[in-house]
Amino acid sequence: VNAPVSSRLMYNVRHSIVYMVARMLPGGKVVDVSASETVNIDFNAKGVGCGCSLGVDSFCSLLRHTESSVPQEYRVTHLVLGNVGHFGENKLKNAEADFRRNVEEIKPFASEIGLPLLAVNSNIGDVSLDYNVGLLQSFVQRTIAIALALQKLLGKYIFASSYVFDKVYYSTDDVSHAETVLLPLLNTESTEMILSDAVWSRVRKTEYISRFALTWRYLDVFWAA
């Protein structure tokens, strides 16, 4: 990496993450990772970001982290939406158009709840296709890359869990099965990754969010291949 990298993140990449990824990717092997410089910088960021696709998982995380019972330092201050493969990978121009359309659809929701929306566009889809690594095989890392691009603003990032934590295992198809283990390894000195609601199944999450009138109008369950 020809750029400064967090010392904490680089340590975890070299001593843990490369071994996990090698095991999860078919034909994967352990490689050495180095950077031109490692740094130990805390930007003292106060923002709390939360993914906002308006699907079940993200809606649950958002609503849970805007409750009055949640400590102030964990309450969401910014909504985050990134184009890192979630909108499709095979037709990248179409994916970007869908991403921009989704941003416009989320803006009224963001305005209604009074939180700013951070939209992050990326070319990581181009890179992943070159190495034949699909979205589900790198979903956690791609999503956290969005948060790491915003470290000077976000001191915490709420990551919506995909599975219940006691179902952890290494999958060659879906890295989210190991998110409970992988997510803390992606912390830096500035930004803490927080796994949200990993004790709840998606059915339980759906039951919870259905109590809120906002979801009756804005819930948007989608999938792009």
mmCIF file with all atom_site columns, C-alpha atoms in Angstrom:
data_model
loop_
_atom_site.group_PDB
_atom_site.id
_atom_site.type_symbol
_atom_site.label_atom_id
_atom_site.label_alt_id
_atom_site.label_comp_id
_atom_site.label_asym_id
_atom_site.label_entity_id
_atom_site.label_seq_id
_atom_site.pdbx_PDB_ins_code
_atom_site.Cartn_x
_atom_site.Cartn_y
_atom_site.Cartn_z
_atom_site.occupancy
_atom_site.B_iso_or_equiv
_atom_site.pdbx_formal_charge
_atom_site.auth_seq_id
_atom_site.auth_comp_id
_atom_site.auth_asym_id
_atom_site.auth_atom_id
_atom_site.pdbx_PDB_model_num
ATOM 1   C CA . VAL A 1 1   ? 0.000   0.000   0.000   1.00 0.00 ? 1   VAL A CA 1
ATOM 2   C CA . ASN A 1 2   ? 1.624   3.238   -1.132  1.00 0.00 ? 2   ASN A CA 1
ATOM 3   C CA . ALA A 1 3   ? -0.037  5.347   1.541   1.00 0.00 ? 3   ALA A CA 1
ATOM 4   C CA . PRO A 1 4   ? -0.135  5.644   5.346   1.00 0.00 ? 4   PRO A CA 1
ATOM 5   C CA . VAL A 1 5   ? -2.195  2.933   7.046   1.00 0.00 ? 5   VAL A CA 1
ATOM 6   C CA . SER A 1 6   ? -3.472  2.696   10.611  1.00 0.00 ? 6   SER A CA 1
ATOM 7   C CA . SER A 1 7   ? -1.025  0.751   12.778  1.00 0.00 ? 7   SER A CA 1
ATOM 8   C CA . ARG A 1 8   ? -3.888  -1.079  14.471  1.00 0.00 ? 8   ARG A CA 1
ATOM 9   C CA . LEU A 1 9   ? -5.515  -2.041  11.191  1.00 0.00 ? 9   LEU A CA 1
ATOM 10  C CA . MET A 1 10  ? -2.229  -3.125  9.605   1.00 0.00 ? 10  MET A CA 1
ATOM 11  C CA . TYR A 1 11  ? -1.395  -5.298  12.615  1.00 0.00 ? 11  TYR A CA 1
ATOM 12  C CA . ASN A 1 12  ? -4.761  -7.065  12.381  1.00 0.00 ? 12  ASN A CA 1
ATOM 13  C CA . VAL A 1 13  ? -4.487  -7.443  8.606   1.00 0.00 ? 13  VAL A CA 1
ATOM 14  C CA . ARG A 1 14  ? -1.083  -9.096  8.820   1.00 0.00 ? 14  ARG A CA 1
ATOM 15  C CA . HIS A 1 15  ? -1.694  -11.247 11.911  1.00 0.00 ? 15  HIS A CA 1
ATOM 16  C CA . SER A 1 16  ? -5.349  -12.239 11.518  1.00 0.00 ? 16  SER A CA 1
ATOM 17  C CA . ILE A 1 17  ? -7.322  -11.010 8.525   1.00 0.00 ? 17  ILE A CA 1
ATOM 18  C CA . VAL A 1 18  ? -5.129  -12.422 5.736   1.00 0.00 ? 18  VAL A CA 1
ATOM 19  C CA . TYR A 1 19  ? -5.443  -15.887 7.290   1.00 0.00 ? 19  TYR A CA 1
ATOM 20  C CA . MET A 1 20  ? -9.222  -15.593 7.591   1.00 0.00 ? 20  MET A CA 1
ATOM 21  C CA . VAL A 1 21  ? -9.639  -14.346 4.035   1.00 0.00 ? 21  VAL A CA 1
ATOM 22  C CA . ALA A 1 22  ? -7.355  -17.069 2.660   1.00 0.00 ? 22  ALA A CA 1
ATOM 23  C CA . ARG A 1 23  ? -9.545  -19.672 4.332   1.00 0.00 ? 23  ARG A CA 1
ATOM 24  C CA . MET A 1 24  ? -12.815 -18.115 3.157   1.00 0.00 ? 24  MET A CA 1
ATOM 25  C CA . LEU A 1 25  ? -11.892 -17.581 -0.507  1.00 0.00 ? 25  LEU A CA 1
ATOM 26  C CA . PRO A 1 26  ? -11.691 -20.698 -2.705  1.00 0.00 ? 26  PRO A CA 1
ATOM 27  C CA . GLY A 1 27  ? -8.054  -21.159 -3.697  1.00 0.00 ? 27  GLY A CA 1
ATOM 28  C CA . GLY A 1 28  ? -7.016  -18.324 -1.397  1.00 0.00 ? 28  GLY A CA 1
ATOM 29  C CA . LYS A 1 29  ? -3.529  -18.179 0.054   1.00 0.00 ? 29  LYS A CA 1
ATOM 30  C CA . VAL A 1 30  ? -1.837  -16.115 2.749   1.00 0.00 ? 30  VAL A CA 1
ATOM 31  C CA . VAL A 1 31  ? -0.001  -13.095 1.338   1.00 0.00 ? 31  VAL A CA 1
ATOM 32  C CA . ASP A 1 32  ? 2.238   -10.498 2.910   1.00 0.00 ? 32  ASP A CA 1
ATOM 33  C CA . VAL A 1 33  ? 0.759   -7.007  3.225   1.00 0.00 ? 33  VAL A CA 1
ATOM 34  C CA . SER A 1 34  ? 2.883   -3.944  3.833   1.00 0.00 ? 34  SER A CA 1
ATOM 35  C CA . ALA A 1 35  ? 2.466   -0.175  3.724   1.00 0.00 ? 35  ALA A CA 1
ATOM 36  C CA . SER A 1 36  ? 4.792   2.715   2.973   1.00 0.00 ? 36  SER A CA 1
ATOM 37  C CA . GLU A 1 37  ? 4.022   4.008   6.462   1.00 0.00 ? 37  GLU A CA 1
ATOM 38  C CA . THR A 1 38  ? 1.959   3.006   9.486   1.00 0.00 ? 38  THR A CA 1
ATOM 39  C CA . VAL A 1 39  ? 0.483   5.725   11.657  1.00 0.00 ? 39  VAL A CA 1
ATOM 40  C CA . ASN A 1 40  ? -1.164  5.937   15.057  1.00 0.00 ? 40  ASN A CA 1
ATOM 41  C CA . ILE A 1 41  ? -3.572  8.838   14.662  1.00 0.00 ? 41  ILE A CA 1
ATOM 42  C CA . ASP A 1 42  ? -6.819  9.462   16.524  1.00 0.00 ? 42  ASP A CA 1
ATOM 43  C CA . PHE A 1 43  ? -8.866  12.096  14.717  1.00 0.00 ? 43  PHE A CA 1
ATOM 44  C CA . ASN A 1 44  ? -11.136 12.379  17.784  1.00 0.00 ? 44  ASN A CA 1
ATOM 45  C CA . ALA A 1 45  ? -14.179 12.074  15.553  1.00 0.00 ? 45  ALA A CA 1
ATOM 46  C CA . LYS A 1 46  ? -17.551 12.350  17.280  1.00 0.00 ? 46  LYS A CA 1
ATOM 47  C CA . GLY A 1 47  ? -19.911 11.239  14.508  1.00 0.00 ? 47  GLY A CA 1
ATOM 48  C CA . VAL A 1 48  ? -21.799 7.944   14.605  1.00 0.00 ? 48  VAL A CA 1
ATOM 49  C CA . GLY A 1 49  ? -22.548 6.521   11.169  1.00 0.00 ? 49  GLY A CA 1
ATOM 50  C CA . CYS A 1 50  ? -25.111 3.889   10.286  1.00 0.00 ? 50  CYS A CA 1
ATOM 51  C CA . GLY A 1 51  ? -25.751 2.199   6.961   1.00 0.00 ? 51  GLY A CA 1
ATOM 52  C CA . CYS A 1 52  ? -29.035 3.299   5.421   1.00 0.00 ? 52  CYS A CA 1
ATOM 53  C CA . SER A 1 53  ? -30.247 1.110   2.569   1.00 0.00 ? 53  SER A CA 1
ATOM 54  C CA . LEU A 1 54  ? -33.719 1.154   4.186   1.00 0.00 ? 54  LEU A CA 1
ATOM 55  C CA . GLY A 1 55  ? -33.754 -2.628  4.237   1.00 0.00 ? 55  GLY A CA 1
ATOM 56  C CA . VAL A 1 56  ? -34.756 -4.629  7.308   1.00 0.00 ? 56  VAL A CA 1
ATOM 57  C CA . ASP A 1 57  ? -31.272 -4.929  8.833   1.00 0.00 ? 57  ASP A CA 1
ATOM 58  C CA . SER A 1 58  ? -30.241 -1.300  8.379   1.00 0.00 ? 58  SER A CA 1
ATOM 59  C CA . PHE A 1 59  ? -33.654 0.006   9.473   1.00 0.00 ? 59  PHE A CA 1
ATOM 60  C CA . CYS A 1 60  ? -33.411 -2.033  12.663  1.00 0.00 ? 60  CYS A CA 1
ATOM 61  C CA . SER A 1 61  ? -29.901 -0.752  13.427  1.00 0.00 ? 61  SER A CA 1
ATOM 62  C CA . LEU A 1 62  ? -30.929 2.830   12.784  1.00 0.00 ? 62  LEU A CA 1
ATOM 63  C CA . LEU A 1 63  ? -34.077 2.718   14.904  1.00 0.00 ? 63  LEU A CA 1
ATOM 64  C CA . ARG A 1 64  ? -32.329 0.898   17.732  1.00 0.00 ? 64  ARG A CA 1
ATOM 65  C CA . HIS A 1 65  ? -29.549 3.503   17.791  1.00 0.00 ? 65  HIS A CA 1
ATOM 66  C CA . THR A 1 66  ? -31.866 6.485   17.882  1.00 0.00 ? 66  THR A CA 1
ATOM 67  C CA . GLU A 1 67  ? -33.752 5.290   20.970  1.00 0.00 ? 67  GLU A CA 1
ATOM 68  C CA . SER A 1 68  ? -33.500 7.460   24.080  1.00 0.00 ? 68  SER A CA 1
ATOM 69  C CA . SER A 1 69  ? -32.234 4.466   26.066  1.00 0.00 ? 69  SER A CA 1
ATOM 70  C CA . VAL A 1 70  ? -29.053 4.297   23.966  1.00 0.00 ? 70  VAL A CA 1
ATOM 71  C CA . PRO A 1 71  ? -26.101 6.286   25.396  1.00 0.00 ? 71  PRO A CA 1
ATOM 72  C CA . GLN A 1 72  ? -25.601 9.589   23.597  1.00 0.00 ? 72  GLN A CA 1
ATOM 73  C CA . GLU A 1 73  ? -22.205 8.578   22.219  1.00 0.00 ? 73  GLU A CA 1
ATOM 74  C CA . TYR A 1 74  ? -23.826 5.625   20.397  1.00 0.00 ? 74  TYR A CA 1
ATOM 75  C CA . ARG A 1 75  ? -26.753 7.482   18.856  1.00 0.00 ? 75  ARG A CA 1
ATOM 76  C CA . VAL A 1 76  ? -26.658 7.801   15.079  1.00 0.00 ? 76  VAL A CA 1
ATOM 77  C CA . THR A 1 77  ? -25.644 11.212  13.757  1.00 0.00 ? 77  THR A CA 1
ATOM 78  C CA . HIS A 1 78  ? -25.156 10.377  10.066  1.00 0.00 ? 78  HIS A CA 1
ATOM 79  C CA . LEU A 1 79  ? -26.798 8.037   7.575   1.00 0.00 ? 79  LEU A CA 1
ATOM 80  C CA . VAL A 1 80  ? -24.394 6.330   5.171   1.00 0.00 ? 80  VAL A CA 1
ATOM 81  C CA . LEU A 1 81  ? -24.991 4.773   1.760   1.00 0.00 ? 81  LEU A CA 1
ATOM 82  C CA . GLY A 1 82  ? -22.164 3.432   -0.392  1.00 0.00 ? 82  GLY A CA 1
ATOM 83  C CA . ASN A 1 83  ? -21.851 2.034   -3.879  1.00 0.00 ? 83  ASN A CA 1
ATOM 84  C CA . VAL A 1 84  ? -19.353 -0.779  -3.336  1.00 0.00 ? 84  VAL A CA 1
ATOM 85  C CA . GLY A 1 85  ? -21.159 -3.587  -5.137  1.00 0.00 ? 85  GLY A CA 1
ATOM 86  C CA . HIS A 1 86  ? -24.527 -3.610  -3.398  1.00 0.00 ? 86  HIS A CA 1
ATOM 87  C CA . PHE A 1 87  ? -26.214 -2.262  -6.542  1.00 0.00 ? 87  PHE A CA 1
ATOM 88  C CA . GLY A 1 88  ? -24.740 -4.874  -8.880  1.00 0.00 ? 88  GLY A CA 1
ATOM 89  C CA . GLU A 1 89  ? -21.323 -5.718  -10.248 1.00 0.00 ? 89  GLU A CA 1
ATOM 90  C CA . ASN A 1 90  ? -21.758 -7.009  -13.768 1.00 0.00 ? 90  ASN A CA 1
ATOM 91  C CA . LYS A 1 91  ? -23.088 -3.798  -15.303 1.00 0.00 ? 91  LYS A CA 1
ATOM 92  C CA . LEU A 1 92  ? -21.269 -1.098  -13.390 1.00 0.00 ? 92  LEU A CA 1
ATOM 93  C CA . LYS A 1 93  ? -22.804 1.896   -15.189 1.00 0.00 ? 93  LYS A CA 1
ATOM 94  C CA . ASN A 1 94  ? -26.256 0.548   -14.403 1.00 0.00 ? 94  ASN A CA 1
ATOM 95  C CA . ALA A 1 95  ? -25.191 -0.034  -10.808 1.00 0.00 ? 95  ALA A CA 1
ATOM 96  C CA . GLU A 1 96  ? -24.041 3.560   -10.435 1.00 0.00 ? 96  GLU A CA 1
ATOM 97  C CA . ALA A 1 97  ? -27.306 4.821   -11.911 1.00 0.00 ? 97  ALA A CA 1
ATOM 98  C CA . ASP A 1 98  ? -29.250 2.664   -9.430  1.00 0.00 ? 98  ASP A CA 1
ATOM 99  C CA . PHE A 1 99  ? -27.069 3.978   -6.599  1.00 0.00 ? 99  PHE A CA 1
ATOM 100 C CA . ARG A 1 100 ? -27.739 7.597   -7.516  1.00 0.00 ? 100 ARG A CA 1
ATOM 101 C CA . ARG A 1 101 ? -31.448 6.843   -7.845  1.00 0.00 ? 101 ARG A CA 1
ATOM 102 C CA . ASN A 1 102 ? -31.443 5.246   -4.406  1.00 0.00 ? 102 ASN A CA 1
ATOM 103 C CA . VAL A 1 103 ? -29.727 8.296   -2.926  1.00 0.00 ? 103 VAL A CA 1
ATOM 104 C CA . GLU A 1 104 ? -32.563 10.478  -4.214  1.00 0.00 ? 104 GLU A CA 1
ATOM 105 C CA . GLU A 1 105 ? -35.130 8.068   -2.772  1.00 0.00 ? 105 GLU A CA 1
ATOM 106 C CA . ILE A 1 106 ? -33.492 8.136   0.666   1.00 0.00 ? 106 ILE A CA 1
ATOM 107 C CA . LYS A 1 107 ? -33.183 11.932  0.851   1.00 0.00 ? 107 LYS A CA 1
ATOM 108 C CA . PRO A 1 108 ? -36.843 12.478  1.896   1.00 0.00 ? 108 PRO A CA 1
ATOM 109 C CA . PHE A 1 109 ? -36.417 9.909   4.675   1.00 0.00 ? 109 PHE A CA 1
ATOM 110 C CA . ALA A 1 110 ? -33.203 11.563  5.872   1.00 0.00 ? 110 ALA A CA 1
ATOM 111 C CA . SER A 1 111 ? -34.922 14.937  5.846   1.00 0.00 ? 111 SER A CA 1
ATOM 112 C CA . GLU A 1 112 ? -37.884 13.621  7.826   1.00 0.00 ? 112 GLU A CA 1
ATOM 113 C CA . ILE A 1 113 ? -35.747 12.164  10.617  1.00 0.00 ? 113 ILE A CA 1
ATOM 114 C CA . GLY A 1 114 ? -33.373 15.123  10.579  1.00 0.00 ? 114 GLY A CA 1
ATOM 115 C CA . LEU A 1 115 ? -30.102 13.317  9.870   1.00 0.00 ? 115 LEU A CA 1
ATOM 116 C CA . PRO A 1 116 ? -27.600 14.067  7.063   1.00 0.00 ? 116 PRO A CA 1
ATOM 117 C CA . LEU A 1 117 ? -27.036 11.439  4.373   1.00 0.00 ? 117 LEU A CA 1
ATOM 118 C CA . LEU A 1 118 ? -23.468 10.659  3.302   1.00 0.00 ? 118 LEU A CA 1
ATOM 119 C CA . ALA A 1 119 ? -23.404 9.065   -0.169  1.00 0.00 ? 119 ALA A CA 1
ATOM 120 C CA . VAL A 1 120 ? -20.094 7.412   -1.105  1.00 0.00 ? 120 VAL A CA 1
ATOM 121 C CA . ASN A 1 121 ? -19.487 6.294   -4.692  1.00 0.00 ? 121 ASN A CA 1
ATOM 122 C CA . SER A 1 122 ? -16.631 3.871   -5.395  1.00 0.00 ? 122 SER A CA 1
ATOM 123 C CA . ASN A 1 123 ? -14.931 2.007   -8.242  1.00 0.00 ? 123 ASN A CA 1
ATOM 124 C CA . ILE A 1 124 ? -14.213 -1.022  -6.067  1.00 0.00 ? 124 ILE A CA 1
ATOM 125 C CA . GLY A 1 125 ? -16.584 -3.049  -8.235  1.00 0.00 ? 125 GLY A CA 1
ATOM 126 C CA . ASP A 1 126 ? -14.099 -2.749  -11.097 1.00 0.00 ? 126 ASP A CA 1
ATOM 127 C CA . VAL A 1 127 ? -11.277 -4.035  -8.909  1.00 0.00 ? 127 VAL A CA 1
ATOM 128 C CA . SER A 1 128 ? -13.225 -6.959  -7.460  1.00 0.00 ? 128 SER A CA 1
ATOM 129 C CA . LEU A 1 129 ? -14.203 -8.216  -10.907 1.00 0.00 ? 129 LEU A CA 1
ATOM 130 C CA . ASP A 1 130 ? -10.548 -8.298  -11.902 1.00 0.00 ? 130 ASP A CA 1
ATOM 131 C CA . TYR A 1 131 ? -9.845  -10.695 -9.028  1.00 0.00 ? 131 TYR A CA 1
ATOM 132 C CA . ASN A 1 132 ? -13.077 -12.679 -9.260  1.00 0.00 ? 132 ASN A CA 1
ATOM 133 C CA . VAL A 1 133 ? -14.149 -11.801 -5.722  1.00 0.00 ? 133 VAL A CA 1
ATOM 134 C CA . GLY A 1 134 ? -17.901 -11.379 -5.463  1.00 0.00 ? 134 GLY A CA 1
ATOM 135 C CA . LEU A 1 135 ? -19.821 -9.024  -3.207  1.00 0.00 ? 135 LEU A CA 1
ATOM 136 C CA . LEU A 1 136 ? -20.877 -11.650 -0.685  1.00 0.00 ? 136 LEU A CA 1
ATOM 137 C CA . GLN A 1 137 ? -17.298 -12.903 -0.432  1.00 0.00 ? 137 GLN A CA 1
ATOM 138 C CA . SER A 1 138 ? -16.093 -9.448  0.620   1.00 0.00 ? 138 SER A CA 1
ATOM 139 C CA . PHE A 1 139 ? -19.259 -7.724  1.857   1.00 0.00 ? 139 PHE A CA 1
ATOM 140 C CA . VAL A 1 140 ? -17.965 -6.850  5.331   1.00 0.00 ? 140 VAL A CA 1
ATOM 141 C CA . GLN A 1 141 ? -14.655 -5.403  4.132   1.00 0.00 ? 141 GLN A CA 1
ATOM 142 C CA . ARG A 1 142 ? -16.294 -3.361  1.361   1.00 0.00 ? 142 ARG A CA 1
ATOM 143 C CA . THR A 1 143 ? -18.897 -1.897  3.698   1.00 0.00 ? 143 THR A CA 1
ATOM 144 C CA . ILE A 1 144 ? -16.310 -1.000  6.333   1.00 0.00 ? 144 ILE A CA 1
ATOM 145 C CA . ALA A 1 145 ? -14.156 0.621   3.635   1.00 0.00 ? 145 ALA A CA 1
ATOM 146 C CA . ILE A 1 146 ? -16.890 3.261   3.407   1.00 0.00 ? 146 ILE A CA 1
ATOM 147 C CA . ALA A 1 147 ? -16.608 3.991   7.129   1.00 0.00 ? 147 ALA A CA 1
ATOM 148 C CA . LEU A 1 148 ? -12.812 4.095   6.946   1.00 0.00 ? 148 LEU A CA 1
ATOM 149 C CA . ALA A 1 149 ? -13.007 6.668   4.165   1.00 0.00 ? 149 ALA A CA 1
ATOM 150 C CA . LEU A 1 150 ? -14.873 8.872   6.657   1.00 0.00 ? 150 LEU A CA 1
ATOM 151 C CA . GLN A 1 151 ? -12.653 8.402   9.722   1.00 0.00 ? 151 GLN A CA 1
ATOM 152 C CA . LYS A 1 152 ? -12.195 12.111  10.349  1.00 0.00 ? 152 LYS A CA 1
ATOM 153 C CA . LEU A 1 153 ? -15.959 12.407  10.810  1.00 0.00 ? 153 LEU A CA 1
ATOM 154 C CA . LEU A 1 154 ? -17.098 9.035   12.189  1.00 0.00 ? 154 LEU A CA 1
ATOM 155 C CA . GLY A 1 155 ? -15.739 7.828   15.511  1.00 0.00 ? 155 GLY A CA 1
ATOM 156 C CA . LYS A 1 156 ? -18.178 4.905   15.488  1.00 0.00 ? 156 LYS A CA 1
ATOM 157 C CA . TYR A 1 157 ? -19.841 2.990   12.677  1.00 0.00 ? 157 TYR A CA 1
ATOM 158 C CA . ILE A 1 158 ? -22.937 0.864   13.296  1.00 0.00 ? 158 ILE A CA 1
ATOM 159 C CA . PHE A 1 159 ? -22.769 -2.249  11.109  1.00 0.00 ? 159 PHE A CA 1
ATOM 160 C CA . ALA A 1 160 ? -26.088 -4.052  10.689  1.00 0.00 ? 160 ALA A CA 1
ATOM 161 C CA . SER A 1 161 ? -25.657 -7.755  11.428  1.00 0.00 ? 161 SER A CA 1
ATOM 162 C CA . SER A 1 162 ? -26.664 -10.256 8.783   1.00 0.00 ? 162 SER A CA 1
ATOM 163 C CA . TYR A 1 163 ? -26.859 -13.350 11.000  1.00 0.00 ? 163 TYR A CA 1
ATOM 164 C CA . VAL A 1 164 ? -27.294 -14.266 14.641  1.00 0.00 ? 164 VAL A CA 1
ATOM 165 C CA . PHE A 1 165 ? -23.892 -14.311 16.351  1.00 0.00 ? 165 PHE A CA 1
ATOM 166 C CA . ASP A 1 166 ? -24.031 -17.957 17.455  1.00 0.00 ? 166 ASP A CA 1
ATOM 167 C CA . LYS A 1 167 ? -24.131 -19.099 13.817  1.00 0.00 ? 167 LYS A CA 1
ATOM 168 C CA . VAL A 1 168 ? -20.542 -18.032 13.121  1.00 0.00 ? 168 VAL A CA 1
ATOM 169 C CA . TYR A 1 169 ? -18.527 -20.104 10.646  1.00 0.00 ? 169 TYR A CA 1
ATOM 170 C CA . TYR A 1 170 ? -16.153 -19.627 7.714   1.00 0.00 ? 170 TYR A CA 1
ATOM 171 C CA . SER A 1 171 ? -18.075 -19.682 4.439   1.00 0.00 ? 171 SER A CA 1
ATOM 172 C CA . THR A 1 172 ? -16.548 -19.577 0.967   1.00 0.00 ? 172 THR A CA 1
ATOM 173 C CA . ASP A 1 173 ? -19.741 -17.979 -0.329  1.00 0.00 ? 173 ASP A CA 1
ATOM 174 C CA . ASP A 1 174 ? -20.678 -15.336 2.248   1.00 0.00 ? 174 ASP A CA 1
ATOM 175 C CA . VAL A 1 175 ? -18.169 -13.569 4.512   1.00 0.00 ? 175 VAL A CA 1
ATOM 176 C CA . SER A 1 176 ? -21.037 -12.231 6.634   1.00 0.00 ? 176 SER A CA 1
ATOM 177 C CA . HIS A 1 177 ? -21.189 -15.577 8.457   1.00 0.00 ? 177 HIS A CA 1
ATOM 178 C CA . ALA A 1 178 ? -17.893 -14.554 10.102  1.00 0.00 ? 178 ALA A CA 1
ATOM 179 C CA . GLU A 1 179 ? -18.748 -10.889 10.696  1.00 0.00 ? 179 GLU A CA 1
ATOM 180 C CA . THR A 1 180 ? -18.763 -11.288 14.487  1.00 0.00 ? 180 THR A CA 1
ATOM 181 C CA . VAL A 1 181 ? -15.066 -12.218 14.351  1.00 0.00 ? 181 VAL A CA 1
ATOM 182 C CA . LEU A 1 182 ? -13.966 -10.086 11.410  1.00 0.00 ? 182 LEU A CA 1
ATOM 183 C CA . LEU A 1 183 ? -15.596 -6.757  12.223  1.00 0.00 ? 183 LEU A CA 1
ATOM 184 C CA . PRO A 1 184 ? -13.569 -5.809  15.358  1.00 0.00 ? 184 PRO A CA 1
ATOM 185 C CA . LEU A 1 185 ? -10.358 -6.543  13.445  1.00 0.00 ? 185 LEU A CA 1
ATOM 186 C CA . LEU A 1 186 ? -11.194 -3.658  11.082  1.00 0.00 ? 186 LEU A CA 1
ATOM 187 C CA . ASN A 1 187 ? -11.066 -0.994  13.807  1.00 0.00 ? 187 ASN A CA 1
ATOM 188 C CA . THR A 1 188 ? -8.563  1.845   13.621  1.00 0.00 ? 188 THR A CA 1
ATOM 189 C CA . GLU A 1 189 ? -7.301  4.276   16.251  1.00 0.00 ? 189 GLU A CA 1
ATOM 190 C CA . SER A 1 190 ? -10.056 6.666   15.119  1.00 0.00 ? 190 SER A CA 1
ATOM 191 C CA . THR A 1 191 ? -13.078 4.565   14.225  1.00 0.00 ? 191 THR A CA 1
ATOM 192 C CA . GLU A 1 192 ? -14.744 1.736   16.134  1.00 0.00 ? 192 GLU A CA 1
ATOM 193 C CA . MET A 1 193 ? -16.897 -0.768  14.227  1.00 0.00 ? 193 MET A CA 1
ATOM 194 C CA . ILE A 1 194 ? -19.975 -1.875  16.151  1.00 0.00 ? 194 ILE A CA 1
ATOM 195 C CA . LEU A 1 195 ? -21.966 -4.972  15.228  1.00 0.00 ? 195 LEU A CA 1
ATOM 196 C CA . SER A 1 196 ? -25.628 -4.209  15.722  1.00 0.00 ? 196 SER A CA 1
ATOM 197 C CA . ASP A 1 197 ? -28.375 -6.587  16.883  1.00 0.00 ? 197 ASP A CA 1
ATOM 198 C CA . ALA A 1 198 ? -26.493 -9.824  16.317  1.00 0.00 ? 198 ALA A CA 1
ATOM 199 C CA . VAL A 1 199 ? -28.735 -11.453 18.930  1.00 0.00 ? 199 VAL A CA 1
ATOM 200 C CA . TRP A 1 200 ? -31.823 -10.938 16.751  1.00 0.00 ? 200 TRP A CA 1
ATOM 201 C CA . SER A 1 201 ? -32.946 -12.994 13.774  1.00 0.00 ? 201 SER A CA 1
ATOM 202 C CA . ARG A 1 202 ? -34.254 -11.167 10.717  1.00 0.00 ? 202 ARG A CA 1
ATOM 203 C CA . VAL A 1 203 ? -37.781 -12.230 11.714  1.00 0.00 ? 203 VAL A CA 1
ATOM 204 C CA . ARG A 1 204 ? -37.284 -10.580 15.115  1.00 0.00 ? 204 ARG A CA 1
ATOM 205 C CA . LYS A 1 205 ? -35.896 -7.457  13.433  1.00 0.00 ? 205 LYS A CA 1
ATOM 206 C CA . THR A 1 206 ? -38.890 -7.317  11.093  1.00 0.00 ? 206 THR A CA 1
ATOM 207 C CA . GLU A 1 207 ? -41.288 -7.570  14.023  1.00 0.00 ? 207 GLU A CA 1
ATOM 208 C CA . TYR A 1 208 ? -39.456 -4.742  15.803  1.00 0.00 ? 208 TYR A CA 1
ATOM 209 C CA . ILE A 1 209 ? -39.330 -2.264  12.910  1.00 0.00 ? 209 ILE A CA 1
ATOM 210 C CA . SER A 1 210 ? -42.953 -2.905  11.986  1.00 0.00 ? 210 SER A CA 1
ATOM 211 C CA . ARG A 1 211 ? -43.945 -0.962  15.114  1.00 0.00 ? 211 ARG A CA 1
ATOM 212 C CA . PHE A 1 212 ? -42.650 2.267   13.551  1.00 0.00 ? 212 PHE A CA 1
ATOM 213 C CA . ALA A 1 213 ? -44.786 4.178   11.056  1.00 0.00 ? 213 ALA A CA 1
ATOM 214 C CA . LEU A 1 214 ? -41.654 5.282   9.191   1.00 0.00 ? 214 LEU A CA 1
ATOM 215 C CA . THR A 1 215 ? -41.108 1.739   7.958   1.00 0.00 ? 215 THR A CA 1
ATOM 216 C CA . TRP A 1 216 ? -44.620 1.534   6.560   1.00 0.00 ? 216 TRP A CA 1
ATOM 217 C CA . ARG A 1 217 ? -43.658 4.212   4.055   1.00 0.00 ? 217 ARG A CA 1
ATOM 218 C CA . TYR A 1 218 ? -39.921 3.796   3.541   1.00 0.00 ? 218 TYR A CA 1
ATOM 219 C CA . LEU A 1 219 ? -38.984 0.117   3.954   1.00 0.00 ? 219 LEU A CA 1
ATOM 220 C CA . ASP A 1 220 ? -37.210 -0.953  0.759   1.00 0.00 ? 220 ASP A CA 1
ATOM 221 C CA . VAL A 1 221 ? -36.113 -4.576  0.487   1.00 0.00 ? 221 VAL A CA 1
ATOM 222 C CA . PHE A 1 222 ? -33.970 -5.097  -2.582  1.00 0.00 ? 222 PHE A CA 1
ATOM 223 C CA . TRP A 1 223 ? -31.247 -7.265  -4.041  1.00 0.00 ? 223 TRP A CA 1
ATOM 224 C CA . ALA A 1 224 ? -29.019 -6.692  -7.045  1.00 0.00 ? 224 ALA A CA 1
ATOM 225 C CA . ALA A 1 225 ? -26.932 -9.448  -8.626  1.00 0.00 ? 225 ALA A CA 1
#
